[in-house]
């Protein structure tokens, strides 16, 4: 089973944007941090085929 790495910004907890490739998701999150400097940027690790978040990886601390 592959993990889905959803990139989330601030109070947006949608799991639609991201990648199955962790490094690509990190690059996406770092790109978002340039556009949202004061907001939390995180990667939600989801099980394949579900929106169930197993854990979160905080890329940039900030407001939710």
Short mmCIF file of N, CA and C in Angstrom, two decimals:
data_model
loop_
_atom_site.label_atom_id
_atom_site.label_comp_id
_atom_site.label_asym_id
_atom_site.label_seq_id
_atom_site.Cartn_x
_atom_site.Cartn_y
_atom_site.Cartn_z
N UNK A 1 0.84 -1.17 0.00
CA UNK A 1 0.00 0.00 0.00
C UNK A 1 0.89 1.24 0.00
N UNK A 2 0.61 2.17 -0.93
CA UNK A 2 1.37 3.40 -1.02
C UNK A 2 0.73 4.49 -0.17
N UNK A 3 1.57 5.35 0.36
CA UNK A 3 1.08 6.51 1.09
C UNK A 3 0.85 7.67 0.13
N UNK A 4 -0.14 8.48 0.45
CA UNK A 4 -0.39 9.73 -0.25
C UNK A 4 0.08 10.84 0.68
N UNK A 5 0.90 11.73 0.16
CA UNK A 5 1.44 12.84 0.94
C UNK A 5 0.71 14.11 0.51
N UNK A 6 -0.31 14.50 1.30
CA UNK A 6 -1.14 15.65 0.97
C UNK A 6 -0.51 16.92 1.54
N UNK A 7 -0.38 17.92 0.70
CA UNK A 7 0.17 19.21 1.12
C UNK A 7 -0.99 20.09 1.58
N UNK A 8 -0.89 20.57 2.81
CA UNK A 8 -1.95 21.39 3.39
C UNK A 8 -1.38 22.71 3.89
N UNK A 9 -2.20 23.77 3.76
CA UNK A 9 -1.78 25.12 4.14
C UNK A 9 -2.79 25.71 5.11
N UNK A 10 -2.31 26.22 6.24
CA UNK A 10 -3.16 26.91 7.20
C UNK A 10 -4.32 26.06 7.67
N UNK A 11 -5.55 26.61 7.54
CA UNK A 11 -6.72 25.88 8.01
C UNK A 11 -7.36 25.03 6.91
N UNK A 12 -6.66 24.81 5.82
CA UNK A 12 -7.15 23.94 4.74
C UNK A 12 -6.65 22.52 5.02
N UNK A 13 -7.58 21.64 5.34
CA UNK A 13 -7.22 20.26 5.67
C UNK A 13 -7.62 19.29 4.57
N UNK A 14 -7.81 19.80 3.36
CA UNK A 14 -8.15 18.97 2.22
C UNK A 14 -6.96 18.08 1.85
N UNK A 15 -7.23 16.86 1.48
CA UNK A 15 -6.16 15.91 1.12
C UNK A 15 -6.02 15.74 -0.39
N UNK A 16 -6.57 16.66 -1.17
CA UNK A 16 -6.57 16.52 -2.62
C UNK A 16 -5.26 16.84 -3.30
N UNK A 17 -4.51 17.82 -2.80
CA UNK A 17 -3.25 18.23 -3.44
C UNK A 17 -2.08 17.53 -2.77
N UNK A 18 -1.23 16.92 -3.57
CA UNK A 18 -0.07 16.25 -3.02
C UNK A 18 0.54 15.29 -4.02
N UNK A 19 1.19 14.26 -3.50
CA UNK A 19 1.90 13.32 -4.36
C UNK A 19 2.09 11.99 -3.65
N UNK A 20 2.27 10.93 -4.42
CA UNK A 20 2.66 9.65 -3.86
C UNK A 20 4.16 9.61 -3.59
N UNK A 21 4.89 10.59 -4.12
CA UNK A 21 6.34 10.68 -3.93
C UNK A 21 6.63 11.70 -2.81
N UNK A 22 7.26 11.25 -1.75
CA UNK A 22 7.52 12.11 -0.59
C UNK A 22 8.35 13.34 -0.97
N UNK A 23 9.43 13.15 -1.71
CA UNK A 23 10.30 14.27 -2.08
C UNK A 23 9.56 15.32 -2.90
N UNK A 24 8.68 14.86 -3.78
CA UNK A 24 7.88 15.79 -4.57
C UNK A 24 6.92 16.57 -3.68
N UNK A 25 6.32 15.91 -2.71
CA UNK A 25 5.41 16.58 -1.77
C UNK A 25 6.16 17.63 -0.95
N UNK A 26 7.37 17.32 -0.52
CA UNK A 26 8.17 18.29 0.24
C UNK A 26 8.47 19.51 -0.64
N UNK A 27 8.82 19.29 -1.90
CA UNK A 27 9.08 20.40 -2.81
C UNK A 27 7.82 21.25 -3.00
N UNK A 28 6.66 20.61 -3.10
CA UNK A 28 5.40 21.34 -3.22
C UNK A 28 5.14 22.17 -1.96
N UNK A 29 5.38 21.58 -0.79
CA UNK A 29 5.16 22.28 0.47
C UNK A 29 6.11 23.47 0.61
N UNK A 30 7.35 23.29 0.24
CA UNK A 30 8.32 24.39 0.31
C UNK A 30 7.92 25.52 -0.64
N UNK A 31 7.38 25.18 -1.79
CA UNK A 31 6.90 26.19 -2.73
C UNK A 31 5.72 26.96 -2.13
N UNK A 32 4.83 26.27 -1.46
CA UNK A 32 3.69 26.92 -0.81
C UNK A 32 4.14 27.88 0.29
N UNK A 33 5.24 27.54 0.97
CA UNK A 33 5.70 28.40 2.07
C UNK A 33 6.10 29.78 1.56
N UNK A 34 6.55 29.87 0.33
CA UNK A 34 6.90 31.17 -0.24
C UNK A 34 5.65 32.03 -0.45
N UNK A 35 4.53 31.39 -0.75
CA UNK A 35 3.28 32.11 -0.99
C UNK A 35 2.50 32.38 0.29
N UNK A 36 2.79 31.62 1.35
CA UNK A 36 2.04 31.74 2.61
C UNK A 36 3.03 31.80 3.79
N UNK A 37 3.77 32.92 3.93
CA UNK A 37 4.85 32.99 4.92
C UNK A 37 4.43 32.85 6.37
N UNK A 38 3.23 33.26 6.76
CA UNK A 38 2.85 33.20 8.16
C UNK A 38 1.97 32.02 8.53
N UNK A 39 1.69 31.17 7.56
CA UNK A 39 0.77 30.06 7.81
C UNK A 39 1.51 28.74 7.96
N UNK A 40 0.87 27.83 8.68
CA UNK A 40 1.44 26.49 8.83
C UNK A 40 1.36 25.74 7.50
N UNK A 41 2.46 25.11 7.16
CA UNK A 41 2.51 24.26 5.97
C UNK A 41 2.83 22.86 6.47
N UNK A 42 2.03 21.89 6.08
CA UNK A 42 2.24 20.53 6.57
C UNK A 42 1.96 19.51 5.47
N UNK A 43 2.48 18.34 5.70
CA UNK A 43 2.20 17.20 4.84
C UNK A 43 1.41 16.20 5.69
N UNK A 44 0.22 15.87 5.22
CA UNK A 44 -0.60 14.87 5.88
C UNK A 44 -0.36 13.53 5.19
N UNK A 45 0.10 12.56 5.94
CA UNK A 45 0.39 11.23 5.38
C UNK A 45 -0.89 10.41 5.47
N UNK A 46 -1.43 10.05 4.31
CA UNK A 46 -2.70 9.33 4.23
C UNK A 46 -2.48 7.93 3.68
N UNK A 47 -3.30 7.00 4.14
CA UNK A 47 -3.29 5.65 3.59
C UNK A 47 -3.80 5.69 2.16
N UNK A 48 -3.29 4.83 1.33
CA UNK A 48 -3.71 4.74 -0.06
C UNK A 48 -5.22 4.50 -0.13
N UNK A 49 -5.89 5.31 -0.91
CA UNK A 49 -7.32 5.12 -1.12
C UNK A 49 -8.20 5.69 -0.02
N UNK A 50 -7.64 6.49 0.89
CA UNK A 50 -8.46 7.05 1.96
C UNK A 50 -7.95 8.42 2.34
N UNK A 51 -8.82 9.19 2.98
CA UNK A 51 -8.43 10.50 3.49
C UNK A 51 -8.04 10.41 4.96
N UNK A 52 -7.89 9.21 5.49
CA UNK A 52 -7.50 9.03 6.88
C UNK A 52 -6.04 9.47 7.04
N UNK A 53 -5.81 10.47 7.90
CA UNK A 53 -4.47 11.00 8.11
C UNK A 53 -3.80 10.19 9.22
N UNK A 54 -2.72 9.50 8.85
CA UNK A 54 -1.97 8.69 9.81
C UNK A 54 -1.05 9.54 10.67
N UNK A 55 -0.48 10.60 10.07
CA UNK A 55 0.40 11.51 10.81
C UNK A 55 0.59 12.77 9.99
N UNK A 56 1.08 13.81 10.65
CA UNK A 56 1.37 15.07 9.99
C UNK A 56 2.86 15.40 10.13
N UNK A 57 3.40 15.96 9.08
CA UNK A 57 4.79 16.43 9.08
C UNK A 57 4.73 17.94 8.89
N UNK A 58 5.15 18.68 9.90
CA UNK A 58 5.13 20.14 9.82
C UNK A 58 6.36 20.61 9.05
N UNK A 59 6.13 21.29 7.96
CA UNK A 59 7.21 21.85 7.15
C UNK A 59 7.55 23.27 7.61
N UNK A 60 6.50 24.03 7.93
CA UNK A 60 6.68 25.41 8.40
C UNK A 60 5.66 25.67 9.50
N UNK A 61 6.12 26.08 10.65
CA UNK A 61 5.20 26.42 11.73
C UNK A 61 4.57 27.77 11.45
N UNK A 62 3.34 27.92 11.90
CA UNK A 62 2.60 29.17 11.71
C UNK A 62 1.19 28.99 12.21
N UNK A 63 0.32 29.88 11.77
CA UNK A 63 -1.07 29.82 12.20
C UNK A 63 -1.84 28.82 11.35
N UNK A 64 -2.79 28.19 11.98
CA UNK A 64 -3.67 27.25 11.26
C UNK A 64 -4.89 27.95 10.80
#
